[in-house]
Amino acid sequence: MDTDPATAEPAPTSRGTVRPAGGGAASRAFGALPRLDGELVRDPCSTARAADDYGHLVRHRPLGVLRAASASDIAAVLRWCAEHGIPAAARGQGHTTYGQAQVEGGMVLDTAALRGVRWESASRVAVQAGARWSDVLRATLRRGRAPRVLTDYLGLSVGGTLSVGGFGGASQHYGAQTDNVAEIEVVTGNGRIATCSPDQDPELFHAALAGLGQCAVITRASVETVPVPPSVRRFALSYPTASALAHDQRRLVADGRFAHVEGLARPAPDGGGWRYVLEAVAMPPARERPDDAALLGDLHDDREQAEIGDLPFLEFADRMAPGIRGLRLTGQWYHPHPWLNLLLPDSAADDVVGTVMAGLTPDAIGPSGVVLLYPMRRAVLRTPLLRVPDEPVVFLFALLRTATPAPGAPTAEEALDANRRSYELARERGGVRYPVGSVAMGPGDWPAHFGERWPDLVAAKAAYDPASILAPGVGVFPAPPR
C-alpha cells in the first residue's frame, strides 16, 4: 500500500487521542483538539478507504478521518479545521461517484456511527445523519408507516441524500426527501451546532438542505412519514420507445392514481436497442385489491408483456438489496461508476432522451448499469437549492453506468466525456444536473447551475463557512489556501 507523510505512521484510535503522523503544522496542531466522544484516526487503511467512493474514479487522500459519535465531535473538529485552514467533508455511506465527499490533505467526517432513529410524534421521526434509509424504514414499519419519499437504493445515508435532494417513485406526490423535513440539526463550517427549520433560522435551514455540504454538515433530521399497507400491487408495463413510456407517465402523474411511478430502459431481448418499462405501484388498504382494469385501461403499453403481482411492502421498498448483494459477489460493485443524473423540462424530455438513447448501447451502460426515466410535478419540488427546470412537469433522466474492463466497452474516461456532452445538451434545452453523478464542472458551471439562487448560496457560504473549508470535492467554491 502506498504511503505519504501524513499517513505513514499508524495512529492510535483511543477516544480523544491522536498521535501526529509525520511533520507539518497541521499534524503538530492535533494536540489542540478537545476530548472526543468518537475517535480520530490517521492510519493508512482508514485514510485509503476515505479516499475512495462508489464511483472509483478519483482518489483524494485525507489527513485523517473523524469517526464521529456526536454532533459535538463534528463541531470540535470543524472549529479546528477552520482555525488551521484544513478542508473537511462529511461522509455517510461513501456512495458518491466523483469524489464529492473526498478531501485531499483534509479531514473526512465519517457519520456512519450516528444511526439513531426515534419517534418525535405520531407521524414524524428524528433520524441521525448516518442512519441508512433502510434503518429508518424498518423502524417506521413497526408502526405501519414509512418516510414519504424513499430512494430506490435504501443503503444511502439520510445526511447524504438530504444534502443533495433525494428522489424516488413517490416524488410525484411529495417532492424530494428534502421537501419532507420539518427540522434539522447541523454543524456550520465554523463549528456552530444549530437547530433550524422553516420558522427557526430559515436561512441556515435552506442553505443546508440540498446545499451539497457547502455551508453545514447535517447531523439530524425530523422526517415526515405516511401510513403504508402491508402489501402493494406492482405493475411492470412494457413500451417500445422512450416517448411512448413518457406519454403514459405524464398521464399517471397528472391524475396521481399510483403511489409510485418510475421508468427504466432495458436492452431489447432481440439485441435491437432498448425496451422501456414503466414501474407503477398501487398501495390499497389492507385486504383490498385494486381494480387493475380501471388503473390500466387508458394506458398504451404492450399488455401481453405486462408483469403484475402483489408483494410485501418491505420487499418492494428494499427491492434493490438482492441485486446489490450480487454486485458485491461478482465484483461489479468495485468497478468504476461514471453516473449521469439530469433533470429535464417536460418540453425537452422526449428530444433529449431520444438523442442520448439513440447513441447509447448496452455495452456503454455495462452489465449492471441501468437507465432511469420518470416524471415529477414541479409544484411539489420546493427546496430552494435543489435546482429543477421551471415547467409543470420535470423528468429525472439517469444513466447509471458501470465501466467494465470487457473488450469493446467504453472506458471510464470515455464515459465521463459522454456525460459532459449529454449534460451540455440538456443544459441547452433547459435541463440541469442533479449533482450526485460524475460530470467535470468548470468555473462558470456552478453559477449557471444555481442561477438566481447563486447569490443566496454565496452569501450563505460567507456566513456559515467563512473559511471556505467545507466539501471542496464538489468544486462549487475554491478550497482554502494551504
XYZ file of C-alpha atoms in Angstrom:
482
model
C 0.000 0.000 0.000
C 1.258 3.467 -0.858
C 2.066 5.861 1.944
C 2.591 9.579 2.284
C 3.968 11.767 5.083
C 0.521 12.340 6.537
C -0.309 8.654 6.867
C 2.978 6.811 7.183
C 2.803 6.308 10.944
C -0.157 4.401 12.420
C -2.110 6.479 14.894
C -3.944 5.219 17.955
C -7.723 5.107 17.879
C -8.477 5.573 21.553
C -11.130 8.118 22.419
C -9.973 11.661 22.028
C -6.285 10.910 21.491
C -4.441 11.353 18.217
C -0.725 10.940 17.763
C 0.744 13.125 14.980
C 1.874 11.144 11.944
C 4.713 12.840 10.150
C 5.550 16.511 10.412
C 3.759 19.646 9.420
C 1.867 22.330 11.274
C -1.440 20.503 10.921
C -0.039 17.345 12.484
C 1.509 19.263 15.380
C -1.771 21.086 15.998
C -3.758 17.902 16.645
C -2.914 18.246 20.308
C -5.232 21.264 20.483
C -8.296 19.111 19.839
C -10.525 18.534 22.873
C -11.549 15.090 24.040
C -13.899 13.459 21.545
C -16.840 11.105 22.018
C -15.696 9.219 18.937
C -12.214 8.831 17.515
C -9.923 10.491 15.022
C -7.827 8.031 13.040
C -4.949 8.545 10.625
C -3.755 5.047 9.811
C -3.136 4.198 6.129
C -6.098 1.816 5.842
C -8.601 4.361 7.172
C -7.346 7.215 5.025
C -7.166 5.000 1.927
C -10.786 3.949 2.425
C -11.848 7.589 2.786
C -10.003 8.378 -0.457
C -12.395 6.170 -2.442
C -16.132 6.116 -3.127
C -18.691 4.177 -5.162
C -17.544 5.874 -8.343
C -13.937 4.599 -8.056
C -12.981 7.396 -10.455
C -10.944 9.823 -8.351
C -8.867 9.468 -5.193
C -8.144 12.269 -2.725
C -6.424 11.091 0.433
C -7.290 12.908 3.668
C -5.076 13.854 6.552
C -7.379 11.997 8.932
C -10.836 10.557 9.476
C -13.138 11.564 12.306
C -15.376 8.670 13.291
C -17.952 10.932 14.854
C -20.037 9.767 17.801
C -21.838 13.088 18.301
C -22.523 16.447 16.742
C -20.095 17.855 19.296
C -17.300 15.790 17.731
C -18.010 17.299 14.335
C -18.208 20.800 15.803
C -14.870 20.448 17.596
C -13.070 19.168 14.517
C -14.605 21.800 12.241
C -13.521 24.574 14.598
C -10.006 23.134 14.468
C -10.137 22.842 10.678
C -11.357 26.416 10.276
C -8.606 27.718 12.558
C -5.881 25.917 10.615
C -7.309 26.249 7.089
C -7.830 22.488 6.750
C -10.625 21.419 4.363
C -13.249 18.950 5.581
C -16.117 16.926 4.150
C -18.858 14.748 5.606
C -19.117 11.123 4.507
C -22.085 8.837 5.100
C -22.069 5.571 3.142
C -19.495 6.686 0.563
C -21.962 6.361 -2.312
C -20.859 9.487 -4.172
C -19.374 8.809 -7.590
C -16.948 11.653 -8.302
C -15.096 12.451 -5.094
C -17.758 14.752 -3.653
C -17.069 13.519 -0.097
C -13.298 13.270 -0.503
C -10.798 15.877 0.652
C -7.109 15.872 -0.224
C -4.980 16.535 2.853
C -8.037 17.421 4.907
C -10.473 15.818 7.309
C -13.228 13.362 6.429
C -16.124 13.467 8.894
C -17.475 9.914 8.940
C -21.059 9.979 10.250
C -21.766 6.244 9.897
C -21.977 5.711 13.677
C -24.717 8.357 14.042
C -27.612 5.985 13.321
C -30.286 6.736 15.918
C -33.979 6.759 14.958
C -36.690 7.843 17.413
C -40.304 8.941 17.143
C -40.999 12.625 17.758
C -44.738 12.467 17.132
C -47.321 10.157 15.618
C -46.099 10.980 12.105
C -42.529 12.209 12.460
C -39.201 10.552 13.273
C -35.939 12.163 14.330
C -33.108 10.484 12.445
C -29.377 10.913 12.848
C -27.484 11.666 9.664
C -25.529 8.417 9.453
C -28.628 6.211 9.533
C -29.403 4.481 6.279
C -32.873 4.799 4.832
C -33.227 1.050 5.354
C -32.713 1.651 9.099
C -35.370 4.352 9.076
C -37.844 2.233 7.134
C -37.543 -0.784 9.406
C -38.098 1.442 12.433
C -41.165 3.150 10.989
C -42.729 -0.042 9.630
C -43.164 -1.226 13.214
C -45.939 1.382 13.362
C -47.188 0.718 9.842
C -45.592 3.854 8.413
C -42.778 4.821 6.051
C -40.967 8.006 5.025
C -42.957 9.844 2.384
C -40.172 9.507 -0.192
C -37.698 6.638 -0.383
C -34.785 6.409 -2.773
C -34.576 3.274 -4.905
C -31.494 2.095 -3.025
C -32.040 2.202 0.735
C -28.371 1.821 1.649
C -27.825 5.569 1.327
C -27.383 7.720 4.418
C -30.029 10.198 5.495
C -27.497 13.016 5.736
C -26.165 12.204 2.292
C -29.459 12.347 0.405
C -30.689 15.404 2.311
C -27.521 17.206 1.236
C -28.449 16.730 -2.429
C -32.248 16.284 -2.612
C -33.316 12.639 -2.682
C -35.767 11.377 -5.334
C -37.930 8.284 -5.636
C -41.121 6.959 -7.162
C -43.252 8.895 -4.660
C -41.653 12.236 -5.587
C -44.552 12.811 -7.990
C -46.708 13.301 -4.869
C -44.341 14.578 -2.181
C -41.355 16.133 -3.916
C -37.794 15.346 -2.874
C -36.794 13.971 0.505
C -35.634 17.488 1.370
C -39.229 18.687 0.907
C -40.364 16.374 3.691
C -38.118 17.518 6.526
C -39.559 19.592 9.362
C -36.340 20.387 11.213
C -32.624 19.684 11.065
C -29.657 19.877 13.376
C -26.492 20.997 11.639
C -22.911 21.954 12.348
C -21.813 25.001 10.374
C -18.397 25.355 8.794
C -17.230 27.471 11.729
C -18.225 24.745 14.192
C -21.557 26.043 15.497
C -24.242 23.475 16.350
C -27.678 24.784 15.396
C -31.239 23.522 15.158
C -33.166 25.082 12.307
C -36.483 24.812 10.486
C -38.603 26.891 8.108
C -39.528 29.054 11.111
C -36.320 28.921 13.171
C -33.158 30.128 11.433
C -34.702 29.535 7.989
C -31.669 30.854 6.088
C -29.482 28.117 7.547
C -32.217 25.502 7.054
C -32.448 26.294 3.349
C -28.669 26.544 2.956
C -28.152 23.039 4.351
C -30.901 21.106 2.544
C -29.681 20.248 -0.974
C -26.768 22.591 -0.274
C -24.170 19.984 -1.313
C -22.483 20.243 2.087
C -21.185 23.734 1.299
C -22.419 25.562 4.398
C -23.089 22.963 7.077
C -22.996 19.281 7.958
C -26.424 17.803 8.653
C -26.327 15.707 11.840
C -30.031 15.051 12.498
C -33.319 15.470 10.633
C -37.005 15.287 11.519
C -38.591 13.279 8.704
C -42.303 13.093 7.875
C -43.931 9.671 7.421
C -47.159 8.291 5.956
C -49.162 5.116 6.643
C -48.407 2.235 4.273
C -50.185 -1.097 3.709
C -48.640 -4.496 4.466
C -48.515 -5.312 0.752
C -48.593 -3.481 -2.567
C -49.563 -4.280 -6.140
C -46.792 -3.757 -8.670
C -47.243 -3.255 -12.403
C -44.328 -3.521 -14.857
C -45.562 -2.353 -18.268
C -43.555 -2.569 -21.476
C -43.153 0.114 -24.183
C -41.264 0.207 -27.484
C -39.934 3.772 -27.174
C -38.997 6.298 -24.520
C -41.588 8.744 -25.838
C -44.359 6.145 -25.526
C -43.282 5.467 -21.946
C -43.172 9.174 -21.114
C -46.621 9.730 -22.661
C -48.256 7.331 -20.216
C -46.107 8.529 -17.322
C -47.410 12.062 -17.856
C -50.971 10.765 -17.622
C -50.235 8.945 -14.360
C -48.525 11.912 -12.741
C -51.385 14.202 -13.760
C -54.078 12.136 -12.044
C -51.953 10.559 -9.288
C -53.604 7.160 -9.479
C -50.449 5.285 -8.410
C -48.450 5.796 -5.223
C -45.175 5.105 -7.036
C -44.234 5.794 -10.662
C -40.832 5.222 -12.224
C -39.465 4.020 -15.538
C -36.348 2.361 -16.887
C -34.725 1.107 -20.053
C -33.539 -2.447 -20.611
C -31.671 -3.947 -23.573
C -34.200 -5.387 -26.019
C -34.180 -9.221 -25.955
C -33.524 -9.397 -29.707
C -30.467 -7.182 -29.370
C -32.164 -4.361 -31.255
C -31.768 -1.388 -28.994
C -33.845 -0.741 -25.886
C -37.126 -1.764 -24.318
C -38.763 0.640 -21.872
C -40.576 -0.359 -18.700
C -42.999 1.641 -16.591
C -42.984 0.585 -12.952
C -46.135 1.633 -11.113
C -47.241 0.600 -7.641
C -50.690 0.800 -6.083
C -50.988 0.787 -2.300
C -54.542 -0.255 -1.446
C -55.809 -0.524 2.128
C -55.253 -3.879 3.815
C -57.351 -6.739 2.445
C -58.453 -4.708 -0.592
C -57.309 -5.372 -4.146
C -57.109 -2.520 -6.646
C -59.098 -2.645 -9.870
C -56.450 -3.496 -12.472
C -58.728 -2.645 -15.391
C -59.516 0.795 -14.000
C -55.856 1.528 -13.308
C -54.553 0.371 -16.694
C -57.489 0.869 -19.048
C -56.296 4.078 -20.710
C -52.598 3.156 -20.957
C -50.882 2.175 -24.208
C -48.352 -0.441 -23.152
C -47.775 -3.848 -24.709
C -50.210 -5.577 -22.367
C -49.057 -9.079 -23.312
C -45.673 -8.245 -21.775
C -47.133 -6.857 -18.538
C -45.956 -8.250 -15.216
C -48.470 -7.760 -12.407
C -48.306 -9.086 -8.876
C -48.543 -8.465 -5.153
C -45.594 -8.345 -2.771
C -44.912 -7.220 0.807
C -44.254 -3.507 1.192
C -40.764 -4.042 2.620
C -39.808 -6.371 -0.235
C -40.918 -3.718 -2.714
C -39.209 -0.825 -0.920
C -35.933 -2.716 -0.469
C -36.135 -4.327 -3.910
C -32.550 -3.462 -4.823
C -30.984 -5.309 -1.890
C -30.658 -8.733 -3.609
C -29.091 -7.151 -6.677
C -26.637 -5.168 -4.563
C -25.501 -8.362 -2.853
C -24.978 -9.873 -6.291
C -22.887 -6.921 -7.427
C -20.626 -7.311 -4.427
C -20.238 -11.043 -5.029
C -19.397 -10.641 -8.723
C -17.094 -7.685 -8.114
C -19.084 -5.248 -10.250
C -19.693 -3.105 -7.161
C -15.983 -2.278 -7.262
C -15.843 -1.244 -10.932
C -15.945 2.463 -11.857
C -19.425 4.004 -11.914
C -19.430 7.163 -14.064
C -23.052 8.120 -13.433
C -25.026 10.905 -15.072
C -28.180 12.341 -13.479
C -30.197 15.032 -15.253
C -33.447 16.882 -14.596
C -35.218 17.778 -17.829
C -38.142 20.085 -18.580
C -41.132 18.241 -19.984
C -40.925 20.190 -23.239
C -37.405 18.894 -23.938
C -37.561 15.438 -22.366
C -38.538 13.454 -25.468
C -35.883 15.162 -27.596
C -33.005 14.927 -25.102
C -33.785 11.357 -24.053
C -34.258 10.269 -27.660
C -30.958 11.818 -28.740
C -28.966 10.311 -25.877
C -30.554 6.867 -26.143
C -30.039 6.749 -29.920
C -26.288 6.892 -29.346
C -26.264 4.563 -26.349
C -25.568 0.839 -26.481
C -25.991 -1.699 -23.676
C -22.190 -2.014 -23.573
C -21.985 1.702 -22.777
C -24.128 1.181 -19.669
C -22.473 -2.048 -18.563
C -23.960 -5.342 -17.393
C -25.113 -3.918 -14.050
C -25.940 -0.429 -15.289
C -29.449 0.953 -15.647
C -31.221 3.862 -17.312
C -33.924 5.631 -15.298
C -36.650 7.924 -16.624
C -39.584 9.226 -14.612
C -41.576 12.429 -14.125
C -42.403 14.607 -11.134
C -44.672 17.585 -10.609
C -42.698 20.800 -10.289
C -45.207 22.198 -7.783
C -44.141 19.745 -5.059
C -40.395 20.390 -5.506
C -39.928 23.315 -3.127
C -36.346 23.074 -1.770
C -34.667 26.349 -2.845
C -31.183 24.965 -3.600
C -32.498 21.869 -5.384
C -32.369 23.203 -8.909
C -35.094 21.927 -11.233
C -36.450 23.180 -14.562
C -39.344 25.617 -14.317
C -42.100 23.667 -16.055
C -45.151 21.938 -14.537
C -43.594 18.502 -15.126
C -39.899 17.609 -14.948
C -38.212 14.302 -15.741
C -35.358 12.616 -13.941
C -33.139 11.003 -16.581
C -30.230 8.986 -15.214
C -27.563 6.874 -16.900
C -26.215 4.739 -14.069
C -23.216 3.267 -15.849
C -20.796 0.556 -14.774
C -17.471 0.792 -16.612
C -16.249 -2.777 -17.000
C -12.913 -3.970 -18.404
C -14.753 -6.004 -21.076
C -13.361 -5.762 -24.630
C -15.127 -3.074 -26.619
C -16.743 -1.461 -23.587
C -16.166 2.285 -23.143
C -13.517 3.255 -20.640
C -14.386 5.326 -17.602
C -12.743 8.335 -19.263
C -14.853 7.884 -22.392
C -17.979 7.625 -20.247
C -17.063 10.844 -18.438
C -16.641 12.631 -21.768
C -20.050 11.333 -22.872
C -21.566 12.538 -19.597
C -20.288 16.042 -20.222
C -21.702 16.098 -23.750
C -25.102 14.901 -22.532
C -25.074 17.475 -19.743
C -24.355 20.262 -22.225
C -27.169 19.022 -24.485
C -29.590 19.010 -21.551
C -28.478 22.459 -20.403
C -29.036 23.886 -23.886
C -32.618 22.617 -23.680
C -33.330 23.990 -20.198
C -32.209 20.993 -18.151
C -29.947 20.900 -15.105
C -27.745 18.381 -13.354
C -28.924 16.519 -10.324
C -25.424 16.839 -8.829
C -24.835 13.343 -7.486
C -23.175 11.947 -10.596
C -19.889 12.235 -12.441
C -19.567 15.346 -14.579
C -16.499 17.579 -14.699
C -17.663 21.115 -13.884
C -15.806 24.266 -14.927
C -15.582 27.601 -13.060
C -18.688 29.022 -14.718
C -20.831 25.917 -14.447
C -21.892 26.252 -10.822
C -23.166 29.849 -11.029
C -25.118 28.793 -14.120
C -26.424 25.725 -12.311
C -27.762 27.635 -9.309
C -28.995 30.529 -11.429
C -30.995 33.049 -9.417
C -30.082 31.160 -6.215
C -26.334 31.612 -6.718
C -26.141 34.907 -4.757
C -28.035 33.251 -1.887
C -25.545 30.385 -1.765
C -22.564 32.750 -1.937
C -23.978 34.766 0.970
C -24.695 31.624 2.980
C -21.170 30.338 2.373
C -19.722 33.587 3.700
C -21.991 33.489 6.752
C -21.724 29.834 7.764
C -18.372 28.713 6.339
C -16.257 31.873 6.173
C -13.006 29.889 5.994
C -14.422 28.003 2.967
C -13.346 24.606 4.286
C -16.460 22.509 3.636
C -16.869 19.943 0.842
C -14.180 21.107 -1.603
C -14.574 17.867 -3.566
C -17.843 19.109 -5.046
C -15.957 22.003 -6.604
C -18.548 24.727 -6.019
C -16.152 27.101 -4.225
C -12.351 27.296 -4.175
C -10.636 25.358 -1.394
C -8.860 27.387 1.308
C -5.250 28.354 0.541
C -2.780 25.937 2.095
